[in-house]
Amino acid sequence: MDIDEIKTLIRLVSEAPIAELEYREGETSVRIVRHGAASAGEAPPPAVGAAADPASVVAGGASPGGVDGAETTPHRCAAPLPGLFYRRAGPTEPPFAEVGAAVAAGQTLGLIEAMKMLTPVKAPADGVVLRILAENGAMVDEGTPLFEIG
């Protein structure tokens, strides 16, 4: 890795909606962290335990995965490996899932890019997307919660 490649990585991080990038090539690694990266339009992720969006109720009033009126514990969908998290297949593509969308177990909700390979993030259970916990383009670690499915 030469200085021009590092400068290119710095430029990409400064232009992209991400706060951190880690790049490895052989035994060389570069980590670029942009402090104060949240843009004016970004809100912090909702607090754990916050009320679900009213749009997250399944048609007919049934609780996802439960009997009508029964409370269910939301499923957390976590990053399967460290990398860059993407909510869509490409810049002009629609997101895989939005808050309030019904999803099936195994359905692709996002992608993790690591070492130039894309790994799908799959829904852990049938339900409704209650919250999206990571920003598109964010660097995530293995186990980072990405979605909450209820």
XYZ file of N, CA and C in Angstrom:
450
model
N 0.857 -1.161 0.000
C 0.000 0.000 0.000
C 0.908 1.230 0.000
N 0.636 2.133 -0.948
C 1.458 3.341 -1.015
C 0.661 4.560 -0.545
N 1.313 5.684 -0.468
C 0.711 6.899 0.062
C -0.480 7.359 -0.782
N -0.428 7.154 -2.107
C -1.547 7.549 -2.962
C -2.801 6.727 -2.636
N -2.627 5.438 -2.341
C -3.767 4.607 -1.959
C -4.355 5.075 -0.629
N -3.500 5.454 0.300
C -3.963 5.949 1.601
C -4.712 7.264 1.425
N -4.183 8.156 0.588
C -4.862 9.425 0.319
C -6.237 9.180 -0.307
N -6.322 8.192 -1.192
C -7.608 7.854 -1.810
C -8.595 7.364 -0.757
N -8.135 6.526 0.165
C -9.007 6.039 1.235
C -9.494 7.189 2.108
N -8.613 8.115 2.441
C -8.991 9.274 3.255
C -10.044 10.101 2.523
N -9.853 10.313 1.228
C -10.820 11.075 0.440
C -12.175 10.366 0.413
N -12.177 9.043 0.243
C -13.426 8.287 0.214
C -14.171 8.390 1.544
N -13.440 8.296 2.656
C -14.082 8.404 3.972
C -14.653 9.805 4.164
N -13.922 10.823 3.725
C -14.413 12.195 3.917
C -15.650 12.479 3.079
N -15.839 11.766 1.948
C -16.978 11.997 1.068
C -18.155 11.077 1.366
N -17.905 9.948 2.019
C -18.961 8.961 2.261
C -19.646 9.216 3.604
N -20.877 8.695 3.758
C -21.592 8.875 5.030
C -21.172 7.828 6.064
N -19.864 7.681 6.247
C -19.352 6.723 7.227
C -18.427 7.433 8.197
N -18.292 6.859 9.382
C -17.453 7.477 10.401
C -16.101 6.795 10.524
N -16.001 5.567 10.027
C -14.779 4.807 10.246
C -14.579 3.818 9.100
N -13.317 3.601 8.725
C -12.966 2.633 7.699
C -11.692 1.926 8.133
N -11.697 0.626 8.020
C -10.481 -0.150 8.277
C -10.204 -0.960 7.027
N -8.989 -0.851 6.506
C -8.610 -1.526 5.273
C -7.357 -2.339 5.537
N -7.393 -3.595 5.107
C -6.231 -4.475 5.279
C -5.803 -5.002 3.920
N -4.506 -5.001 3.730
C -3.912 -5.563 2.521
C -2.668 -6.321 2.952
N -2.756 -7.636 2.919
C -1.650 -8.446 3.417
C -1.480 -8.224 4.907
N -0.292 -7.869 5.316
C -0.036 -7.612 6.733
C -0.124 -6.129 7.088
N -0.469 -5.303 6.109
C -0.604 -3.867 6.327
C -2.070 -3.527 6.541
N -2.330 -2.674 7.525
C -3.709 -2.229 7.729
C -3.702 -0.729 8.012
N -4.804 -0.087 7.588
C -4.991 1.341 7.807
C -6.383 1.504 8.394
N -6.493 2.296 9.443
C -7.786 2.593 10.053
C -7.963 4.104 10.038
N -9.062 4.553 9.426
C -9.351 5.983 9.320
C -10.638 6.239 10.086
N -10.570 7.133 11.065
C -11.723 7.470 11.883
C -12.006 8.949 11.703
N -13.233 9.259 11.345
C -13.641 10.649 11.147
C -14.440 11.065 12.370
N -13.900 11.937 13.196
C -14.578 12.400 14.406
C -15.631 13.426 14.039
N -16.763 13.369 14.769
C -17.854 14.299 14.487
C -18.458 14.058 13.129
N -18.556 12.766 12.731
C -19.002 12.429 11.384
C -20.498 12.529 11.177
N -21.291 12.595 12.220
C -22.745 12.654 12.048
C -23.108 13.962 11.350
N -23.860 13.850 10.264
C -24.258 15.059 9.552
C -25.458 15.686 10.255
N -25.767 16.902 9.884
C -26.830 17.638 10.559
C -28.173 16.925 10.465
N -28.419 16.170 9.386
C -29.690 15.492 9.213
C -29.794 14.158 9.926
N -28.698 13.662 10.486
C -28.717 12.350 11.135
C -29.127 12.471 12.587
N -29.999 11.576 12.986
C -30.405 11.507 14.385
C -29.703 10.327 15.029
N -29.438 10.393 16.341
C -28.824 9.247 16.988
C -29.790 8.073 16.975
N -29.276 6.822 17.071
C -30.186 5.691 17.072
C -31.127 5.765 18.257
N -32.369 5.231 18.098
C -33.313 5.288 19.198
C -32.810 4.528 20.408
N -33.223 4.972 21.577
C -32.803 4.329 22.811
C -33.398 2.938 22.916
N -32.653 2.027 23.525
C -33.146 0.676 23.735
C -34.377 0.766 24.619
N -35.419 0.040 24.238
C -36.648 0.058 25.016
C -37.614 1.145 24.577
N -37.268 1.903 23.539
C -38.179 2.945 23.055
C -39.403 2.291 22.440
N -40.506 3.012 22.446
C -41.756 2.464 21.909
C -41.605 2.187 20.424
N -42.237 1.117 19.982
C -42.189 0.748 18.572
C -42.998 1.753 17.759
N -42.593 1.938 16.525
C -43.295 2.796 15.596
C -44.712 2.243 15.388
N -45.753 3.089 15.363
C -47.112 2.583 15.170
C -47.254 1.785 13.880
N -46.430 2.070 12.874
C -46.515 1.344 11.611
C -46.001 -0.078 11.735
N -45.420 -0.431 12.890
C -44.848 -1.760 13.031
C -45.865 -2.807 13.449
N -47.135 -2.442 13.596
C -48.165 -3.410 13.950
C -48.607 -4.128 12.687
N -48.696 -5.451 12.762
C -49.094 -6.254 11.613
C -50.568 -6.028 11.328
N -50.948 -6.014 10.064
C -52.354 -5.841 9.687
C -53.203 -6.869 10.418
N -54.360 -6.451 10.906
C -55.246 -7.351 11.620
C -55.002 -7.323 13.110
N -53.987 -6.607 13.589
C -53.739 -6.466 15.018
C -53.001 -7.618 15.654
N -52.533 -8.593 14.896
C -51.810 -9.716 15.492
C -50.392 -9.293 15.794
N -49.860 -9.769 16.898
C -48.462 -9.517 17.217
C -47.620 -10.455 16.381
N -46.535 -9.960 15.760
C -45.712 -10.824 14.939
C -45.204 -12.010 15.755
N -45.392 -13.194 15.239
C -44.856 -14.386 15.877
C -45.615 -14.796 17.119
N -46.759 -14.176 17.418
C -47.483 -14.524 18.639
C -48.970 -14.558 18.417
N -49.709 -14.788 19.489
C -51.157 -14.820 19.446
C -51.653 -13.387 19.543
N -52.826 -13.098 18.984
C -53.376 -11.736 19.042
C -53.291 -11.173 20.454
N -52.721 -9.969 20.576
C -52.632 -9.292 21.856
C -51.473 -9.758 22.725
N -50.763 -10.800 22.338
C -49.675 -11.308 23.169
C -48.410 -10.495 22.914
N -47.669 -10.246 23.961
C -46.394 -9.545 23.835
C -45.324 -10.530 23.368
N -44.465 -10.082 22.471
C -43.342 -10.907 22.040
C -42.067 -10.119 22.243
N -40.995 -10.829 22.479
C -39.696 -10.191 22.638
C -39.101 -9.966 21.257
N -38.670 -8.743 20.945
C -38.085 -8.489 19.626
C -36.805 -9.297 19.424
N -36.571 -9.680 18.190
C -35.344 -10.369 17.818
C -34.350 -9.315 17.350
N -33.113 -9.429 17.788
C -32.053 -8.541 17.298
C -31.337 -9.249 16.160
N -31.153 -8.564 15.084
C -30.407 -9.073 13.944
C -29.051 -8.380 13.985
N -27.992 -9.162 14.169
C -26.657 -8.593 14.365
C -25.763 -8.848 13.155
N -24.696 -8.059 13.066
C -23.710 -8.221 11.995
C -23.007 -9.570 12.157
N -22.962 -10.370 11.089
C -22.309 -11.678 11.180
C -20.786 -11.599 11.188
N -20.229 -10.453 10.778
C -18.785 -10.253 10.739
C -18.510 -8.756 10.681
N -17.283 -8.333 10.966
C -16.976 -6.899 10.874
C -16.884 -6.451 9.420
N -17.281 -5.218 9.166
C -17.194 -4.671 7.815
C -18.084 -3.458 7.669
N -18.313 -3.064 6.427
C -19.182 -1.928 6.128
C -20.601 -2.443 5.919
N -21.555 -1.821 6.599
C -22.962 -2.223 6.515
C -23.678 -1.403 5.451
N -24.402 -2.093 4.575
C -25.181 -1.419 3.545
C -26.629 -1.872 3.620
N -27.554 -0.930 3.542
C -28.988 -1.225 3.577
C -29.551 -1.515 2.196
N -28.757 -1.292 1.161
C -29.238 -1.485 -0.205
C -28.166 -2.169 -1.048
N -28.581 -2.781 -2.150
C -27.661 -3.518 -3.018
C -26.755 -2.588 -3.825
N -27.186 -1.378 -4.046
C -26.393 -0.420 -4.806
C -26.903 0.986 -4.545
N -26.157 1.990 -4.949
C -26.512 3.372 -4.650
C -27.888 3.790 -5.168
N -28.337 3.212 -6.278
C -29.626 3.597 -6.838
C -30.734 2.588 -6.516
N -30.393 1.543 -5.765
C -31.365 0.510 -5.417
C -32.135 0.903 -4.153
N -33.376 0.411 -4.008
C -34.122 0.688 -2.772
C -33.548 -0.121 -1.612
N -33.776 0.314 -0.374
C -33.307 -0.460 0.773
C -33.957 -1.847 0.780
N -33.239 -2.832 1.332
C -33.784 -4.183 1.445
C -35.017 -4.190 2.344
N -35.009 -3.395 3.417
C -36.132 -3.367 4.362
C -36.200 -1.994 5.015
N -37.425 -1.592 5.358
C -37.664 -0.326 6.049
C -38.404 -0.613 7.349
N -38.417 0.345 8.257
C -39.200 0.216 9.488
C -40.657 0.021 9.099
N -41.295 -0.965 9.720
C -42.689 -1.267 9.438
C -42.887 -2.342 8.395
N -41.823 -2.757 7.712
C -41.944 -3.783 6.671
C -42.025 -5.178 7.288
N -42.932 -5.997 6.762
C -43.007 -7.397 7.181
C -41.863 -8.148 6.516
N -41.160 -8.985 7.277
C -40.044 -9.762 6.745
C -40.210 -11.230 7.138
N -39.612 -12.104 6.347
C -39.643 -13.543 6.621
C -38.268 -13.980 7.110
N -38.242 -15.010 7.949
C -36.972 -15.562 8.432
C -36.099 -15.890 7.226
N -34.843 -15.478 7.273
C -33.912 -15.739 6.186
C -33.898 -14.690 5.089
N -34.815 -13.738 5.141
C -34.868 -12.677 4.137
C -33.672 -11.750 4.309
N -33.078 -11.304 3.216
C -31.939 -10.387 3.274
C -32.418 -9.004 3.691
N -31.799 -8.473 4.755
C -32.134 -7.145 5.269
C -31.055 -6.116 4.928
N -29.848 -6.583 4.655
C -28.724 -5.695 4.369
C -27.535 -6.518 3.932
N -26.406 -5.838 3.751
C -25.165 -6.499 3.334
C -24.016 -5.990 4.188
N -23.038 -6.869 4.418
C -21.788 -6.466 5.060
C -20.683 -6.674 4.030
N -19.909 -5.622 3.779
C -18.781 -5.727 2.864
C -17.511 -5.876 3.683
N -16.805 -6.961 3.437
C -15.524 -7.211 4.099
C -14.597 -7.867 3.089
N -13.427 -7.340 2.962
C -12.413 -7.875 2.052
C -12.973 -8.034 0.627
N -13.684 -7.017 0.175
C -14.254 -6.940 -1.169
C -15.294 -8.030 -1.438
N -15.830 -8.635 -0.375
C -16.892 -9.630 -0.519
C -18.128 -9.139 0.223
N -19.301 -9.437 -0.309
C -20.559 -9.041 0.317
C -21.206 -10.247 0.980
N -21.565 -10.085 2.249
C -22.239 -11.133 3.013
C -23.619 -10.627 3.385
N -24.673 -11.396 3.050
C -26.016 -10.931 3.396
C -26.272 -10.976 4.900
N -27.053 -10.011 5.375
C -27.555 -9.988 6.750
C -28.987 -10.491 6.644
N -29.282 -11.619 7.293
C -30.584 -12.278 7.149
C -31.461 -12.044 8.376
N -32.767 -11.957 8.149
C -33.730 -11.821 9.247
C -33.706 -13.101 10.084
N -33.625 -12.967 11.416
C -33.556 -14.148 12.273
C -34.903 -14.845 12.453
N -36.010 -14.143 12.150
C -37.345 -14.701 12.359
C -38.349 -13.919 11.521
N -39.525 -14.497 11.356
C -40.623 -13.767 10.724
C -41.024 -12.616 11.645
N -41.458 -11.524 11.077
C -41.920 -10.406 11.898
C -41.960 -9.117 11.123
N -41.846 -8.023 11.863
C -41.889 -6.672 11.307
C -40.643 -5.936 11.778
N -40.037 -5.164 10.883
C -38.867 -4.374 11.255
C -39.334 -3.254 12.187
N -38.896 -3.334 13.450
C -39.271 -2.315 14.429
C -38.312 -1.135 14.407
N -37.022 -1.455 14.299
C -36.001 -0.395 14.290
C -34.825 -0.821 13.425
N -34.175 0.160 12.830
C -32.917 -0.041 12.123
C -31.875 0.659 12.974
N -30.888 -0.102 13.447
C -29.979 0.388 14.477
C -28.621 0.850 13.958
N -28.360 0.736 12.657
C -27.077 1.167 12.098
C -27.330 1.980 10.835
N -26.504 2.955 10.615
C -26.610 3.809 9.433
C -26.038 3.100 8.210
N -26.591 3.389 7.055
C -26.061 2.871 5.803
C -24.612 3.339 5.632
N -23.728 2.429 5.316
C -22.319 2.764 5.110
C -21.491 2.770 6.377
N -22.096 2.418 7.519
C -21.366 2.439 8.794
C -20.437 1.239 8.919
N -19.300 1.455 9.566
C -18.388 0.365 9.897
C -18.951 -0.308 11.148
N -19.151 -1.627 11.096
C -19.702 -2.369 12.224
C -18.771 -3.512 12.603
N -18.857 -3.916 13.854
C -18.107 -5.072 14.337
C -19.019 -6.289 14.331
N -18.431 -7.464 14.392
C -19.223 -8.676 14.521
C -20.084 -8.575 15.765
N -21.372 -8.886 15.631
C -22.286 -8.825 16.764
C -22.971 -7.492 16.967
N -22.595 -6.461 16.200
C -23.251 -5.155 16.315
C -24.716 -5.302 15.925
N -25.666 -4.875 16.776
C -27.082 -4.954 16.412
C -27.372 -4.040 15.230
N -28.062 -4.586 14.218
C -28.386 -3.832 13.028
C -29.885 -3.573 12.876
N -30.696 -4.577 13.221
C -32.146 -4.483 13.094
C -32.800 -5.064 14.338
N -34.009 -4.596 14.607
C -34.842 -5.181 15.648
C -36.123 -5.631 14.945
N -36.416 -6.928 15.063
C -37.578 -7.530 14.405
C -38.551 -7.978 15.484
N -39.823 -7.605 15.376
C -40.825 -7.977 16.365
C -41.962 -8.748 15.758
